[in-house]
Amino acid sequence: MLNESGFIERLRSRFAAQGRVEVGIGDDAAVLRSSSVDHVTLVTVDLIAEGTHFTLPPATPRQVGRKALAVNLSDIAAMAGRPETAFVAVALPRRRGADCALELFEGIAELAAEFDVVVAGGDTNIWDGPLVISLTLLGTATGRGPVLRRGARPGDWLLVTGPLGGSLSGRHLAFTPRIHAAQQLHQTVELHALIDLSDGLSRDLTHITTEQGLGAIVEAEHVPIHPDVPVDLPFETRLRHALDDGEDFELLLAVSPEDGQRLQDAPPLGVTVVHIGEVTAAPGQCLLRSADGREEPLTASGYEHRF
Amino acid sequence: MLNESGFIERLRSRFAAQGRVEVGIGDDAAVLRSSSVDHVTLVTVDLIAEGTHFTLPPATPRQVGRKALAVNLSDIAAMAGRPETAFVAVALPRRRGADCALELFEGIAELAAEFDVVVAGGDTNIWDGPLVISLTLLGTATGRGPVLRRGARPGDWLLVTGPLGGSLSGRHLAFTPRIHAAQQLHQTVELHALIDLSDGLSRDLTHITTEQGLGAIVEAEHVPIHPDVPVDLPFETRLRHALDDGEDFELLLAVSPEDGQRLQDAPPLGVTVVHIGEVTAAPGQCLLRSADGREEPLTASGYEHRF
């Protein structure tokens, strides 16, 4: 039997304050110190809930903890940032007991260590509802500063950092957030716009194109389809999976054609880039069939919750 | 009918980026800029959940939104800090619809405006579970820096900023976070230790005394009992309410006897301080009966969740 204060004591000894963190878990607020003259803080928060973003089982508490941090790391990657400190608020199901909760935090701890992230605070609640984790991740900008969703220009190349689709068969619990890829790309070329693919390419593309008064042409045959999408399905079905499934957590970037060519010819070490289309001045998203030059509307049909 | 992206659009126009916030709601992460040479960031997060921290009704969604921010403001007050930016992650019950969600954010917005807090980001989810709000609040230190839970010294006076007990009859949804009181006190005297009373005086006192290897004597007759505790109850019952109920969100501070006397004689404008006892070198918490000088153990019996 473990109560909230006993649990917090465990977390405090597991996650010691270090680096920028002067005061971590155990006071009223964490204290972070920065001594650069012009400090940019990046902040992202994602809440994942049992039954909506994962199911226990097949997911394990450790995988869920990992995912709670991973989706936030992906958001910091999408700003070409460097993650620094995490804050974990949880509603823990009483019936699952303390072991589930400790496993959850191990999943967070393992991925945090991989990315030099310090867990510096949080809020622990035990309740009779399902497992809910809200993780806030703070980071800092790298290189020329944060890369936003806005900034793409007509004629820009659109690139993705890996194959898409089929993530929900298991990859969504184990993907590698593209922190390193984003920093490498940011160092190599001028990224005009950057976003991570969480809701599906067809939907996330709108954030850097139609929402900015621009359009896009995506070449159907160039969209990389992940092996997680069964190969025995018809091509059109596989393509829709790649366009709409979501939870890919690859990056989508817009760069000048020259930079796009440069990245394609000599990508940074360990970074994959696939040229999937172009930004257009005319609003609207199109899917281009290279076989016959036919264009069809690319509708945003990724998953979206409604009231 | 409102979907997640429509809802986020509403929030984006309601909460514009301003001040330190260069990029607010609508990108992958918020971008905050600070230009001081030695910047201290305070970070706190609190998650409140339907059925555990509030019930709808009697609470209204607006009150719940207000409370989600207020409890975090109280944590920043407990560091004598200045709140700056809030990030709101929500799991919204589908069956309550968009109106409930919009009311919730109005409650946040109203209190945010009162304390110059900018809502700079968040995560909106619609699900079939109860209402869950996880709010992360960033702030900065004031004066001589953040005031921690550790730092009390034997002989220090213990003071509280207002009457205690009975909060759950309604005050817990409408209390004023002691941001201004904390800053005023921090400016006037040297605060050795500071904490906000969320779990009840008897429990929260342990964080600044027994957990630091110290003890405390609290004078029973000096503990201010809130009028929300029914006056027709026996004194001992009323006292226990004041000691244990929790959710008071007043501040508990430890200062030198000289500073304590000074605060008592001439409190800062608009700030209440009540001298309730002293810090002792001997560990353990006692309740002193001034009538006969009798001491009894003061056990921490505030509310605590267990697995």
Coordinates of C-alpha atoms in Angstrom, one line a residue, chain B residues 128-243:
Chain B
D128 CA -16.2 9.7 -22.9
G129 CA -14.7 10.0 -19.3
P130 CA -15.2 12.6 -16.7
L131 CA -13.8 16.2 -16.9
V132 CA -10.1 16.4 -16.2
I133 CA -8.0 19.6 -16.3
S134 CA -4.3 19.7 -16.0
L135 CA -2.9 23.2 -15.8
T136 CA 0.7 24.1 -15.9
L137 CA 1.7 27.6 -14.7
L138 CA 5.0 29.2 -15.4
G139 CA 6.2 32.2 -13.4
T140 CA 9.3 34.0 -12.3
A141 CA 10.9 34.8 -9.0
T142 CA 10.6 38.1 -7.3
G143 CA 12.8 40.0 -4.9
R144 CA 15.5 37.9 -3.3
G145 CA 14.4 34.8 -5.3
P146 CA 12.1 31.9 -4.7
V147 CA 11.1 31.0 -1.1
L148 CA 11.3 27.3 -0.5
R149 CA 9.7 24.9 1.9
R150 CA 13.0 24.4 3.6
G151 CA 14.7 27.2 5.5
A152 CA 12.8 27.5 8.8
R153 CA 14.9 27.9 11.9
P154 CA 14.2 26.9 15.5
G155 CA 12.5 29.8 17.3
D156 CA 10.9 31.1 14.1
W157 CA 7.4 32.3 14.3
L158 CA 4.8 30.5 12.3
L159 CA 2.1 32.7 10.7
V160 CA -0.8 32.1 8.4
T161 CA -2.5 34.7 6.1
G162 CA -6.1 34.0 7.0
P163 CA -8.7 31.8 8.7
L164 CA -8.8 28.0 8.0
G165 CA -11.3 25.2 7.7
G166 CA -14.7 24.6 6.0
S167 CA -13.4 25.4 2.5
L168 CA -15.1 22.4 0.9
S169 CA -18.5 24.0 1.6
G170 CA -17.8 26.2 -1.4
R171 CA -14.8 28.4 -0.8
H172 CA -12.5 26.0 -2.5
L173 CA -14.1 27.1 -5.8
A174 CA -13.7 30.9 -5.1
F175 CA -10.7 31.5 -3.0
T176 CA -8.2 34.3 -3.8
P177 CA -4.7 32.9 -4.4
R178 CA -2.3 34.8 -2.1
I179 CA 0.0 36.1 -4.9
H180 CA -0.1 39.7 -3.7
A181 CA 0.2 38.8 0.0
A182 CA 3.3 36.6 -0.8
Q183 CA 5.0 39.3 -2.8
Q184 CA 4.2 42.0 -0.1
L185 CA 5.5 39.8 2.6
H186 CA 8.6 38.8 0.6
Q187 CA 9.4 42.5 0.1
T188 CA 8.8 43.4 3.8
V189 CA 10.7 40.7 5.7
E190 CA 13.0 37.7 5.1
L191 CA 10.8 34.7 4.6
H192 CA 12.6 31.6 5.9
A193 CA 10.0 29.1 4.6
L194 CA 6.8 29.4 2.8
I195 CA 4.0 27.0 1.7
D196 CA 0.4 27.2 0.7
L197 CA -2.2 25.2 2.7
S198 CA -3.8 22.8 0.4
D199 CA -3.9 19.5 2.4
G200 CA -4.6 21.0 5.8
L201 CA -2.4 22.9 8.3
S202 CA -1.6 19.8 10.3
R203 CA -0.3 18.0 7.2
D204 CA 1.3 20.9 5.3
L205 CA 3.1 22.1 8.4
T206 CA 5.2 18.8 8.3
H207 CA 6.7 19.9 5.0
I208 CA 8.4 22.9 6.5
T209 CA 9.1 21.3 9.9
T210 CA 9.4 17.5 10.4
E211 CA 10.6 16.9 6.8
Q212 CA 13.4 19.4 7.5
G213 CA 14.3 17.8 10.8
L214 CA 12.5 20.4 12.9
G215 CA 9.3 20.5 15.0
A216 CA 6.5 23.0 15.7
I217 CA 4.3 24.1 18.5
V218 CA 0.9 25.4 17.4
E219 CA -1.2 27.3 20.0
A220 CA -4.7 25.8 19.7
E221 CA -6.4 29.1 20.7
H222 CA -4.5 31.1 18.1
V223 CA -5.4 29.1 15.1
P224 CA -7.9 31.3 13.2
I225 CA -11.1 29.3 12.4
H226 CA -12.9 30.3 9.2
P227 CA -16.6 31.4 9.5
D228 CA -17.3 28.6 7.0
V229 CA -16.9 26.2 9.9
P230 CA -20.3 26.2 11.6
V231 CA -20.1 28.2 14.8
D232 CA -22.5 26.0 16.7
L233 CA -20.1 23.1 16.7
P234 CA -18.0 22.4 19.8
F235 CA -14.6 24.2 19.9
E236 CA -12.6 21.0 19.5
T237 CA -14.5 20.0 16.4
R238 CA -14.1 23.5 14.9
L239 CA -10.4 23.4 15.6
R240 CA -10.0 20.0 13.9
H241 CA -11.7 21.5 10.8
A242 CA -9.3 24.4 10.8
L243 CA -6.3 22.0 11.3

